[in-house]
XYZ file of C-alpha atoms in Angstrom:
712
model
C -110.524 -55.407 -119.912
C -113.681 -54.937 -117.856
C -113.570 -54.145 -114.201
C -115.649 -56.242 -111.832
C -119.170 -54.965 -111.300
C -118.359 -54.124 -107.719
C -117.568 -51.062 -105.698
C -113.865 -50.742 -104.962
C -113.118 -49.443 -101.533
C -110.816 -46.468 -101.769
C -109.420 -45.469 -98.435
C -106.902 -42.747 -97.968
C -104.881 -42.355 -94.847
C -103.826 -39.115 -93.313
C -100.225 -39.166 -92.312
C -98.830 -37.223 -89.376
C -95.111 -37.486 -89.031
C -92.233 -36.168 -86.972
C -88.732 -37.455 -86.738
C -85.092 -37.631 -87.227
C -83.017 -40.018 -89.320
C -79.296 -40.409 -89.372
C -78.099 -41.470 -92.807
C -77.876 -38.839 -95.529
C -78.484 -41.029 -98.575
C -77.340 -38.321 -100.950
C -73.762 -39.267 -100.145
C -74.362 -42.949 -100.837
C -76.083 -42.229 -104.124
C -73.304 -40.062 -105.573
C -70.742 -42.862 -105.401
C -73.029 -45.868 -105.816
C -71.579 -48.180 -108.408
C -68.206 -46.423 -108.405
C -64.798 -47.699 -107.359
C -65.539 -47.042 -103.681
C -69.302 -47.464 -103.136
C -70.886 -46.333 -99.904
C -73.491 -48.475 -98.134
C -76.066 -47.811 -95.455
C -78.295 -50.891 -95.125
C -76.280 -53.149 -92.802
C -75.657 -50.667 -89.982
C -77.864 -47.669 -90.847
C -74.707 -45.607 -91.155
C -73.162 -44.315 -94.366
C -69.701 -45.830 -94.768
C -67.409 -47.264 -97.453
C -68.369 -50.785 -98.466
C -64.951 -52.129 -97.535
C -65.404 -50.952 -93.922
C -68.864 -52.456 -93.388
C -68.834 -55.555 -91.136
C -72.182 -56.660 -92.592
C -71.680 -58.207 -96.036
C -73.501 -56.026 -98.568
C -73.893 -56.175 -102.353
C -74.498 -52.943 -104.284
C -76.278 -52.648 -107.648
C -76.403 -49.246 -109.321
C -79.159 -47.656 -111.366
C -76.772 -47.780 -114.338
C -76.527 -51.578 -114.147
C -80.308 -51.874 -113.827
C -80.729 -49.734 -116.967
C -78.195 -51.813 -118.913
C -80.174 -54.945 -118.060
C -83.313 -53.267 -119.494
C -85.188 -54.293 -116.363
C -88.856 -53.295 -116.294
C -89.360 -53.655 -112.544
C -87.837 -54.851 -109.281
C -88.470 -58.513 -110.143
C -86.216 -58.235 -113.199
C -83.640 -55.929 -111.579
C -82.936 -58.081 -108.513
C -81.886 -61.102 -110.556
C -78.509 -59.399 -111.029
C -77.598 -60.649 -107.553
C -75.896 -64.087 -107.426
C -77.974 -66.684 -105.647
C -81.139 -64.604 -105.948
C -83.898 -66.108 -108.044
C -87.346 -64.854 -109.031
C -89.794 -67.764 -109.241
C -93.200 -67.804 -110.920
C -95.698 -69.593 -108.683
C -98.901 -69.667 -110.731
C -99.467 -70.452 -114.408
C -102.729 -68.476 -114.472
C -101.922 -65.091 -112.910
C -98.103 -65.526 -112.844
C -97.549 -64.297 -109.307
C -93.787 -64.062 -108.663
C -91.656 -64.228 -105.534
C -87.992 -63.690 -104.719
C -85.839 -66.528 -103.392
C -82.570 -65.885 -101.532
C -80.210 -68.380 -99.900
C -82.651 -71.091 -100.943
C -85.541 -69.544 -98.992
C -88.717 -67.915 -100.335
C -89.794 -64.296 -100.123
C -91.490 -64.670 -96.723
C -87.984 -64.910 -95.221
C -86.705 -61.736 -96.945
C -87.096 -58.145 -95.772
C -87.937 -55.862 -98.716
C -87.292 -52.237 -97.761
C -87.715 -48.859 -99.415
C -85.097 -46.402 -98.170
C -84.568 -48.626 -95.139
C -88.242 -48.998 -94.207
C -90.522 -52.024 -94.710
C -93.705 -51.280 -96.640
C -94.467 -54.663 -98.210
C -97.647 -56.005 -96.664
C -98.738 -59.613 -96.969
C -101.007 -58.670 -99.868
C -98.365 -56.510 -101.567
C -96.054 -59.520 -101.539
C -98.327 -61.401 -103.960
C -97.739 -59.142 -106.987
C -95.769 -56.222 -105.523
C -92.265 -56.989 -106.819
C -93.578 -56.423 -110.365
C -95.277 -53.158 -109.372
C -92.117 -51.166 -108.597
C -90.826 -49.672 -111.889
C -87.077 -50.111 -112.332
C -86.657 -46.510 -113.516
C -87.575 -45.242 -110.058
C -84.864 -47.237 -108.243
C -81.701 -45.276 -107.461
C -79.834 -48.413 -106.450
C -80.231 -51.715 -104.614
C -78.348 -52.966 -101.581
C -78.601 -56.684 -100.802
C -77.670 -58.075 -97.394
C -77.707 -61.880 -97.346
C -78.275 -63.542 -94.014
C -78.469 -61.691 -90.713
C -75.924 -59.800 -88.668
C -77.860 -56.610 -87.814
C -80.606 -56.072 -85.248
C -81.995 -53.100 -87.180
C -84.349 -55.157 -89.305
C -87.312 -57.204 -88.211
C -87.346 -60.806 -87.066
C -88.696 -62.075 -90.414
C -85.572 -61.110 -92.385
C -84.000 -64.554 -91.961
C -82.592 -64.890 -95.490
C -81.575 -61.238 -95.710
C -82.655 -57.769 -96.747
C -83.228 -56.063 -100.101
C -83.113 -52.278 -99.688
C -84.291 -50.062 -102.549
C -82.481 -46.741 -102.453
C -84.250 -43.649 -103.803
C -82.968 -41.553 -106.687
C -80.990 -38.479 -105.664
C -80.727 -35.928 -108.509
C -77.881 -33.412 -108.596
C -79.566 -30.990 -110.999
C -82.956 -30.157 -112.453
C -84.006 -32.045 -115.545
C -86.563 -34.244 -117.252
C -86.368 -37.864 -118.385
C -88.641 -39.265 -121.064
C -88.148 -42.995 -121.526
C -89.873 -45.699 -123.561
C -89.302 -49.352 -124.345
C -91.128 -51.823 -126.581
C -90.742 -55.603 -126.689
C -92.374 -58.619 -128.258
C -92.276 -62.332 -127.493
C -91.064 -64.457 -130.395
C -93.005 -67.532 -129.241
C -96.675 -68.314 -128.671
C -99.944 -66.626 -129.535
C -100.833 -63.214 -128.101
C -104.132 -63.001 -129.995
C -103.298 -59.553 -131.361
C -102.796 -58.032 -127.904
C -99.110 -57.157 -128.293
C -96.534 -55.827 -128.246
C -95.471 -55.119 -124.682
C -94.322 -51.602 -123.868
C -93.380 -49.253 -121.043
C -93.150 -45.477 -120.834
C -91.921 -43.157 -118.088
C -91.986 -39.402 -117.613
C -89.928 -38.061 -114.705
C -88.995 -34.513 -113.719
C -86.411 -33.464 -111.120
C -86.179 -30.015 -109.566
C -83.072 -28.989 -107.607
C -82.678 -25.441 -106.282
C -79.411 -23.491 -106.514
C -77.839 -24.654 -103.249
C -79.348 -28.169 -103.519
C -81.123 -27.720 -100.176
C -84.465 -28.607 -101.767
C -85.141 -31.358 -104.284
C -88.387 -32.580 -105.804
C -89.080 -35.498 -108.126
C -92.427 -36.228 -109.763
C -93.021 -39.180 -112.079
C -95.489 -41.296 -114.017
C -94.854 -44.781 -115.396
C -97.049 -46.986 -117.577
C -96.187 -50.607 -118.300
C -98.037 -53.198 -120.382
C -97.180 -56.897 -120.748
C -98.879 -58.869 -123.503
C -100.576 -62.221 -122.721
C -99.215 -65.358 -124.381
C -100.509 -68.885 -124.941
C -97.372 -70.961 -125.425
C -98.755 -74.477 -125.881
C -101.839 -73.739 -127.996
C -104.464 -74.961 -125.498
C -106.411 -71.697 -125.542
C -105.316 -70.616 -122.053
C -102.635 -68.060 -121.193
C -99.264 -69.165 -119.913
C -98.237 -65.537 -119.443
C -100.924 -63.276 -118.046
C -101.777 -59.823 -119.330
C -100.566 -57.026 -117.045
C -101.238 -53.297 -117.209
C -99.581 -51.069 -114.590
C -99.892 -47.363 -113.851
C -97.505 -45.866 -111.287
C -97.214 -42.230 -110.181
C -95.692 -40.410 -107.253
C -93.389 -37.778 -105.900
C -90.395 -37.386 -103.607
C -89.518 -34.212 -101.688
C -86.233 -33.670 -99.846
C -85.412 -30.566 -97.787
C -82.086 -29.936 -96.060
C -82.394 -26.810 -93.878
C -78.818 -27.507 -92.717
C -76.026 -29.761 -93.888
C -76.751 -32.285 -91.144
C -80.560 -32.148 -91.226
C -82.794 -33.784 -93.853
C -86.569 -33.994 -94.099
C -87.963 -36.272 -96.817
C -91.416 -37.250 -98.011
C -92.265 -40.026 -100.483
C -95.595 -41.007 -101.993
C -96.262 -43.647 -104.636
C -99.520 -44.879 -106.121
C -99.689 -47.982 -108.319
C -102.745 -49.400 -110.069
C -102.423 -52.769 -111.812
C -104.857 -54.818 -113.890
C -103.931 -58.476 -114.376
C -105.793 -61.195 -116.268
C -104.990 -64.829 -117.007
C -106.901 -67.935 -118.058
C -109.027 -68.207 -121.213
C -107.202 -66.372 -123.997
C -108.270 -64.420 -127.064
C -111.823 -63.045 -127.203
C -112.444 -64.323 -123.660
C -110.482 -61.320 -122.370
C -113.410 -59.133 -123.421
C -115.921 -61.188 -121.415
C -116.652 -61.084 -117.721
C -114.325 -63.552 -115.931
C -117.246 -65.498 -114.410
C -118.192 -66.703 -117.923
C -114.760 -68.195 -118.712
C -113.509 -71.726 -118.088
C -110.405 -70.524 -116.234
C -110.070 -66.933 -115.067
C -107.881 -65.077 -112.619
C -108.457 -61.326 -112.788
C -107.000 -58.834 -110.316
C -107.328 -55.077 -109.873
C -104.755 -53.942 -107.323
C -104.258 -50.398 -106.072
C -101.332 -49.753 -103.739
C -100.418 -46.563 -101.908
C -97.161 -46.032 -100.026
C -96.224 -42.894 -98.104
C -93.149 -42.248 -95.969
C -91.957 -39.241 -93.985
C -88.486 -39.094 -92.407
C -86.464 -36.518 -90.558
C -82.725 -37.188 -90.559
C -80.459 -35.205 -88.334
C -77.335 -34.759 -86.258
C -78.292 -33.651 -82.764
C -74.810 -32.655 -81.636
C -71.220 -33.753 -82.075
C -71.860 -37.199 -80.590
C -75.547 -37.883 -81.079
C -77.656 -38.422 -84.182
C -81.177 -39.716 -84.519
C -83.831 -41.146 -86.773
C -87.578 -40.926 -86.695
C -89.637 -42.219 -89.600
C -93.195 -43.261 -90.325
C -94.309 -45.390 -93.243
C -97.852 -46.218 -94.302
C -98.869 -48.583 -97.052
C -102.239 -49.787 -98.221
C -103.134 -52.374 -100.848
C -106.699 -52.604 -102.086
C -107.572 -55.495 -104.412
C -110.646 -56.656 -106.275
C -110.200 -60.230 -107.455
C -111.745 -63.095 -109.322
C -110.230 -66.556 -108.904
C -111.979 -69.503 -110.525
C -114.069 -69.999 -113.665
C -116.622 -72.450 -114.957
C -114.119 -75.290 -114.630
C -113.848 -74.606 -110.892
C -117.474 -73.979 -109.960
C -119.795 -75.414 -112.664
C -120.285 -78.968 -113.922
C -119.597 -79.331 -117.667
C -122.658 -79.367 -119.918
C -121.020 -81.964 -122.132
C -117.834 -83.201 -123.760
C -116.419 -82.748 -127.243
C -115.538 -85.885 -129.261
C -111.893 -85.496 -128.210
C -112.951 -85.662 -124.540
C -112.533 -81.990 -123.600
C -115.396 -80.533 -121.553
C -117.599 -77.632 -122.655
C -120.108 -75.339 -121.005
C -123.187 -73.908 -122.679
C -123.004 -70.309 -123.974
C -124.106 -67.841 -121.335
C -122.975 -70.022 -118.428
C -121.757 -68.062 -115.419
C -120.424 -68.718 -111.934
C -122.396 -65.746 -110.593
C -120.866 -64.072 -107.563
C -118.780 -67.133 -106.714
C -115.119 -66.410 -107.325
C -115.212 -62.670 -106.663
C -113.467 -61.171 -103.666
C -112.235 -57.965 -102.078
C -109.099 -57.525 -99.992
C -107.833 -54.553 -98.007
C -104.418 -54.626 -96.334
C -102.924 -51.753 -94.324
C -99.484 -51.495 -92.742
C -98.189 -48.861 -90.316
C -94.507 -48.787 -89.369
C -92.663 -46.428 -87.030
C -88.889 -46.443 -86.672
C -86.987 -44.479 -83.989
C -83.215 -44.726 -83.600
C -80.632 -42.881 -81.551
C -76.959 -43.192 -82.478
C -74.256 -42.318 -79.971
C -70.737 -41.963 -81.382
C -68.666 -42.091 -78.201
C -65.391 -41.919 -80.131
C -63.847 -43.543 -83.182
C -63.777 -46.956 -81.532
C -67.306 -47.136 -80.118
C -70.711 -46.366 -81.578
C -73.994 -47.373 -79.932
C -77.391 -47.577 -81.602
C -80.602 -47.696 -79.594
C -84.029 -47.993 -81.113
C -87.664 -48.930 -81.045
C -89.846 -50.095 -83.927
C -93.598 -50.565 -84.176
C -95.388 -52.495 -86.910
C -99.141 -52.955 -87.237
C -100.906 -54.750 -90.093
C -104.609 -55.315 -90.678
C -106.071 -57.551 -93.395
C -109.664 -58.030 -94.508
C -110.112 -60.636 -97.250
C -113.513 -61.789 -98.484
C -114.126 -64.239 -101.305
C -117.289 -66.184 -102.080
C -115.175 -69.207 -103.064
C -112.902 -69.401 -100.009
C -112.974 -68.996 -96.249
C -113.069 -65.261 -95.390
C -109.961 -63.982 -93.659
C -109.846 -61.055 -91.232
C -106.831 -60.547 -89.030
C -104.647 -57.907 -87.449
C -101.316 -58.253 -85.701
C -98.604 -56.021 -84.331
C -94.990 -56.205 -83.264
C -93.021 -53.902 -80.972
C -89.256 -54.277 -81.208
C -86.716 -52.819 -78.775
C -83.121 -52.974 -79.985
C -79.568 -52.056 -79.089
C -76.378 -52.467 -81.122
C -72.698 -51.737 -80.471
C -70.031 -51.067 -83.104
C -66.572 -51.643 -81.628
C -63.381 -51.033 -83.611
C -60.430 -51.743 -81.316
C -57.831 -51.358 -84.079
C -57.390 -51.368 -87.846
C -57.642 -55.153 -87.993
C -60.959 -55.797 -86.294
C -64.479 -54.383 -86.364
C -67.247 -55.928 -84.281
C -70.939 -55.131 -84.450
C -73.283 -56.968 -82.123
C -76.541 -56.475 -80.310
C -79.984 -57.827 -79.675
C -83.645 -57.062 -80.155
C -86.648 -57.988 -78.065
C -89.872 -58.400 -80.020
C -93.330 -58.335 -78.458
C -95.615 -59.895 -81.069
C -99.375 -59.839 -80.595
C -99.728 -63.454 -81.787
C -97.192 -64.813 -79.276
C -97.628 -65.285 -75.546
C -94.020 -64.430 -74.708
C -91.536 -61.896 -76.127
C -88.729 -63.251 -78.296
C -85.098 -62.147 -77.845
C -82.932 -62.257 -80.987
C -79.174 -61.691 -80.588
C -77.174 -60.901 -83.722
C -73.602 -60.016 -84.507
C -71.060 -59.549 -87.268
C -67.317 -59.167 -87.471
C -64.881 -57.805 -90.039
C -61.222 -58.825 -90.052
C -59.056 -56.644 -92.300
C -55.730 -58.370 -92.796
C -54.712 -55.597 -95.179
C -56.380 -53.388 -97.778
C -56.728 -56.371 -100.125
C -57.820 -59.220 -97.845
C -60.916 -59.139 -95.641
C -62.987 -61.758 -93.860
C -66.541 -61.139 -92.669
C -68.552 -63.342 -90.364
C -72.097 -63.096 -89.049
C -74.398 -64.909 -86.643
C -78.061 -64.063 -86.236
C -81.277 -65.405 -84.808
C -84.814 -64.612 -85.854
C -88.344 -65.917 -85.953
C -91.568 -65.899 -87.945
C -94.747 -65.584 -85.933
C -98.068 -67.015 -87.159
C -99.338 -64.244 -89.431
C -101.127 -63.853 -92.724
C -98.491 -64.360 -95.427
C -98.554 -63.416 -99.099
C -99.357 -66.959 -100.262
C -102.504 -66.918 -98.075
C -103.918 -64.127 -100.231
C -103.561 -65.984 -103.525
C -106.245 -68.532 -104.404
C -105.173 -71.422 -106.630
C -107.443 -73.177 -109.102
C -106.039 -76.705 -109.381
C -107.789 -79.407 -111.352
C -111.074 -77.526 -111.120
C -110.832 -77.091 -107.339
C -110.200 -73.806 -105.531
C -107.514 -73.951 -102.833
C -106.601 -71.344 -100.204
C -103.958 -71.539 -97.453
C -104.796 -70.937 -93.788
C -102.849 -71.281 -90.527
C -103.483 -74.214 -88.209
C -105.005 -73.148 -84.892
C -102.005 -74.528 -82.969
C -99.312 -73.053 -85.256
C -96.226 -72.038 -83.244
C -93.584 -69.532 -84.251
C -90.741 -70.689 -86.448
C -87.254 -69.840 -85.127
C -83.982 -69.514 -87.025
C -80.238 -69.506 -86.452
C -78.018 -68.301 -89.296
C -74.272 -68.007 -89.614
C -71.976 -67.145 -92.490
C -68.301 -66.535 -93.178
C -67.240 -64.534 -96.232
C -63.596 -63.956 -97.187
C -62.770 -61.594 -100.055
C -59.436 -60.979 -101.754
C -58.521 -58.122 -104.062
C -55.786 -60.026 -105.901
C -54.620 -56.958 -107.846
C -56.152 -53.908 -109.508
C -58.169 -56.105 -111.877
C -58.929 -59.417 -110.152
C -61.226 -59.905 -107.165
C -62.475 -63.135 -105.588
C -65.031 -63.659 -102.854
C -66.637 -66.698 -101.243
C -69.371 -67.097 -98.672
C -70.366 -70.163 -96.680
C -73.826 -69.956 -95.126
C -76.014 -72.144 -92.934
C -79.522 -71.521 -91.588
C -81.270 -73.828 -89.120
C -85.039 -73.553 -88.756
C -86.947 -75.098 -85.868
C -90.664 -75.909 -86.164
C -90.480 -75.150 -89.864
C -93.694 -73.942 -91.468
C -94.982 -76.442 -94.036
C -98.149 -76.337 -96.117
C -100.116 -79.573 -96.380
C -101.666 -81.015 -99.487
C -105.003 -80.009 -101.042
C -107.912 -80.120 -98.581
C -105.557 -80.859 -95.657
C -107.557 -78.303 -93.658
C -110.945 -79.246 -95.063
C -112.591 -78.702 -98.435
C -110.736 -76.017 -100.364
C -108.199 -75.311 -97.588
C -104.511 -76.169 -97.371
C -103.274 -76.028 -93.803
C -100.012 -74.411 -92.700
C -98.559 -76.423 -89.825
C -95.297 -76.859 -87.962
C -93.127 -79.534 -89.527
C -89.806 -80.889 -88.389
C -86.654 -78.820 -88.081
C -84.876 -78.022 -91.342
C -81.629 -76.537 -92.626
C -80.540 -74.500 -95.628
C -76.818 -74.366 -96.316
C -74.422 -73.757 -99.146
C -71.489 -71.969 -100.745
C -71.381 -68.874 -102.932
C -68.310 -68.158 -105.087
C -67.710 -64.896 -106.970
C -64.819 -64.035 -109.279
C -64.490 -60.723 -111.088
C -62.108 -59.076 -113.538
C -62.338 -55.285 -113.859
C -60.507 -53.454 -116.649
C -60.714 -49.788 -117.585
C -63.625 -50.144 -120.003
C -64.945 -53.641 -119.449
C -65.523 -56.173 -116.705
C -66.648 -59.761 -116.366
C -68.046 -61.362 -113.220
C -68.667 -65.055 -112.585
C -70.758 -66.435 -109.724
C -71.732 -69.905 -108.616
C -74.025 -70.936 -105.769
C -74.340 -74.500 -104.537
C -77.015 -74.932 -101.868
C -79.087 -77.596 -100.141
C -82.394 -77.281 -98.275
C -83.543 -80.285 -96.244
C -86.147 -81.116 -93.603
C -85.165 -83.473 -90.795
C -88.283 -85.550 -91.468
C -90.235 -85.876 -94.711
C -93.446 -83.850 -94.929
C -96.552 -84.543 -96.965
C -96.739 -82.677 -100.265
C -99.877 -84.436 -101.545
C -102.343 -86.563 -99.589
C -103.395 -89.972 -100.854
C -106.437 -89.748 -103.113
C -108.301 -92.953 -103.892
C -105.762 -95.372 -105.320
C -103.121 -92.662 -105.807
C -100.353 -92.675 -103.230
C -99.425 -89.738 -101.046
C -96.198 -87.875 -101.886
C -93.605 -87.102 -99.216
C -90.242 -85.360 -99.423
C -87.541 -84.023 -97.135
C -86.374 -81.450 -99.707
C -87.574 -77.885 -100.074
C -89.651 -77.903 -103.233
C -89.147 -75.441 -106.091
C -85.676 -74.563 -104.761
C -82.770 -75.207 -107.192
C -79.580 -76.629 -105.732
C -77.220 -74.997 -108.243
C -77.189 -71.524 -109.768
C -74.551 -69.866 -111.903
C -74.145 -66.446 -113.469
C -71.712 -64.803 -115.878
C -72.125 -61.067 -116.471
C -70.122 -59.086 -119.027
C -70.250 -55.309 -119.535
C -68.248 -53.255 -122.001
C -68.121 -49.467 -122.149
C -67.169 -48.768 -125.743
C -66.584 -45.568 -127.666
C -69.454 -46.360 -130.017
C -71.837 -48.266 -127.696
C -72.040 -50.132 -124.402
C -72.539 -53.901 -124.389
C -74.259 -55.940 -121.699
C -74.510 -59.718 -121.501
C -75.869 -61.809 -118.654
C -75.837 -65.615 -118.654
C -77.788 -67.282 -115.864
C -77.801 -71.017 -115.171
C -80.524 -72.561 -112.994
C -80.094 -76.119 -111.790
C -82.667 -78.875 -111.212
C -85.329 -78.622 -108.516
C -88.223 -80.753 -107.265
C -91.572 -79.433 -108.505
C -94.902 -80.811 -107.231
C -97.244 -81.882 -110.039
C -100.809 -83.123 -110.289
C -102.416 -84.374 -113.502
C -106.145 -84.544 -114.136
C -108.450 -86.307 -116.578
C -110.868 -84.467 -118.881
C -113.578 -84.732 -116.219
C -111.349 -83.158 -113.560
C -110.549 -86.364 -111.672
C -107.004 -86.839 -110.392
C -104.999 -89.389 -112.367
C -101.475 -88.871 -111.009
C -99.397 -86.811 -108.591
C -95.641 -86.707 -108.305
C -92.491 -84.713 -107.685
C -90.838 -83.932 -110.998
C -87.130 -83.134 -111.268
C -86.738 -80.129 -113.539
C -84.085 -79.698 -116.215
C -81.189 -77.262 -116.225
C -82.031 -73.841 -117.659
C -79.574 -71.562 -119.448
C -80.926 -68.036 -119.801
C -78.955 -65.536 -121.924
C -79.721 -61.803 -122.114
C -77.801 -59.445 -124.397
C -78.170 -55.715 -124.904
C -76.582 -52.725 -126.639
C -76.830 -49.084 -125.498
C -75.723 -45.983 -127.377
C -75.665 -42.579 -125.663
C -75.671 -39.531 -127.931
C -74.756 -36.137 -126.493
C -76.895 -33.321 -127.850
C -76.815 -29.567 -127.523
C -77.389 -27.905 -124.129
C -76.150 -31.031 -122.323
C -79.197 -33.006 -123.477
C -78.671 -36.705 -124.135
C -80.396 -39.388 -126.165
C -79.869 -43.073 -125.313
C -80.876 -45.872 -127.677
C -81.047 -49.513 -126.596
C -81.606 -52.808 -128.361
C -81.446 -56.372 -127.082
C -82.778 -59.888 -126.712
C -83.872 -61.545 -123.484
C -83.708 -65.334 -123.127
C -81.792 -65.544 -126.404
C -81.825 -69.363 -126.479
C -85.543 -69.500 -125.601
C -84.798 -71.963 -122.797
C -88.260 -72.292 -121.260
C -90.398 -74.964 -119.604
C -91.354 -77.504 -122.278
C -94.059 -79.446 -120.412
C -96.511 -76.697 -119.477
C -99.816 -78.101 -118.167
C -102.807 -77.655 -120.465
C -106.583 -77.756 -120.547
C -109.465 -76.731 -118.325
C -108.219 -78.858 -115.404
C -104.520 -78.036 -115.565
C -102.316 -77.632 -112.497
C -101.144 -73.964 -112.575
C -98.692 -74.641 -109.756
C -96.633 -76.881 -112.020
C -94.469 -74.062 -113.370
C -90.744 -73.513 -113.105
C -87.759 -72.114 -114.983
C -87.428 -68.640 -116.557
C -90.432 -66.341 -116.227
C -90.645 -65.508 -119.940
C -89.717 -67.021 -123.320
C -87.481 -65.181 -125.794
C -88.313 -61.527 -126.457
C -86.759 -58.721 -128.501
C -86.772 -55.181 -127.138
C -85.868 -51.669 -128.273
C -85.839 -48.539 -126.159
C -85.138 -44.826 -126.182
C -84.424 -42.371 -123.374
C -84.232 -38.586 -123.731
C -82.817 -36.499 -120.877
C -83.043 -32.724 -121.019
């Protein structure tokens, strides 16, 4: 794959850091996934999961490995009610949905710190290799003031690995799609080399790693254009942890990822410059993330946190093709357009984007006594974006937010635990500061029956969001999203109540009722709503997202089965315009959130056998409304509608065999099938003027994989 004939800006940032941080994550990592997991995300304090007033789900590195997940996007789907949606049929950008809301409402953290910029949100969830994740904590809804105002739907916190001894991991996996045409560019594969160093007293730990991942392109409907884009990812980095004393920890993390992504014309077209293809979306993304933290106990009653995180995403892009920028030179007898050999769009379609994020977190924790703990803090976030593209309106913006927060944990007795507080945010794009109170409560009737409740407020200020940095090519027209000049902040109020009952040693049941109200909801208008090539983000009516989550689990000595069901609704008070009227074609309005399923189910089975371990995950995705436009062979619009999707039943199965070798070395073999029933979208759009936004259902068709891991 050829890089664009352009100079890529490579900027490195010098990082100067000082600080203290409270939570010693080594403790949480040792027990993660065990009978009594420890959590840290909800309150920034390491404690047993059963004692946390903020509802938290924990997913261990072992579970992620059993699922044969390649990256964060595949790993996070283990959480009930969490869905990863593909938003573009050309480049296959993906985003996480939680509680019926898209990724812009979710805080994605690394070791408790946000480092996902607006640009990183476009492709970033596929650029974090699963083998580097020590565990995942998921907090749905609000309840804590520790995380920014945007985390309306909840928080996903990626915990770092914490090795107990020195060693090396060499891991590889190969897979192949059973459907479609990859034009000889398969199979897919991934490889990771990781080395841990731990000194004798475990006061110093170092991890260095390299990961390479390749995903083959696929044309599933035979129209000569990819339905799954080609992706090639390199990731490397290191983590250093030093504990000069038992209650002091200094850590440094650095990760560099470099991804090449190409979709559009398939086959030999991949070897040509993208400006000579009919449809082409080609991206070269380099992302750097660096974090320094100092965690420490100041005295018997006081602890503190100081941390600095820097992230930068640098992208060269091409969005477009001859179908978007050049008039056809003629038409074949079957009506499909063609362009003369040597045709090119020139510089049109190329772009460069640079996005930088600085985040500082300072917390002081005062443990007055067992009943009262106070947390005081200040957070600073600054983001700057420069986006230039010859085919769209240039975008340059910077914005900052200063948050002042206070939180009180009060435990009057063994029955009740209250955690409440507020944060005041001073956002550069708002005239007035915004106060956001939040609180949670835990009622422990006994060791087997608990009820959690939470109430939180939040807001989203007018900023540059991830979807603004992705250009769509729809029916031969290029579309970008921009904010309306009079866009006001969107405010939220969320509450939830979550009882859980440990029926006996094997059976456990949990339910959660949730409701989020949004005022001045952000809505994106139809094509050209903001002028030629621009979709305008405006304030719509108020809206609400509400539903019920039910979880039932049975846990035996060597096997367990867990069933989950989520029923949710997302409605606007007043219908908003999805598509404008075009000629004799009517406008389309709806009061539903589009691309948001109302029902989701999951059944996960794991068995730890003497010969091998078995993993099976069955995921059911219910119908959703999907906007669709259809175009004639000359690119003219012939129809637009909201299509109701089918039910999807996705089945993954896997086997793992661990073999103990001499000198405590181990060899692990894995084999499995993803999307066993090949339940995939059956009406994919086709042709030069297809609508790439008409995509839904599972991200990939059926694939077979085999892997090996050697630890020594």
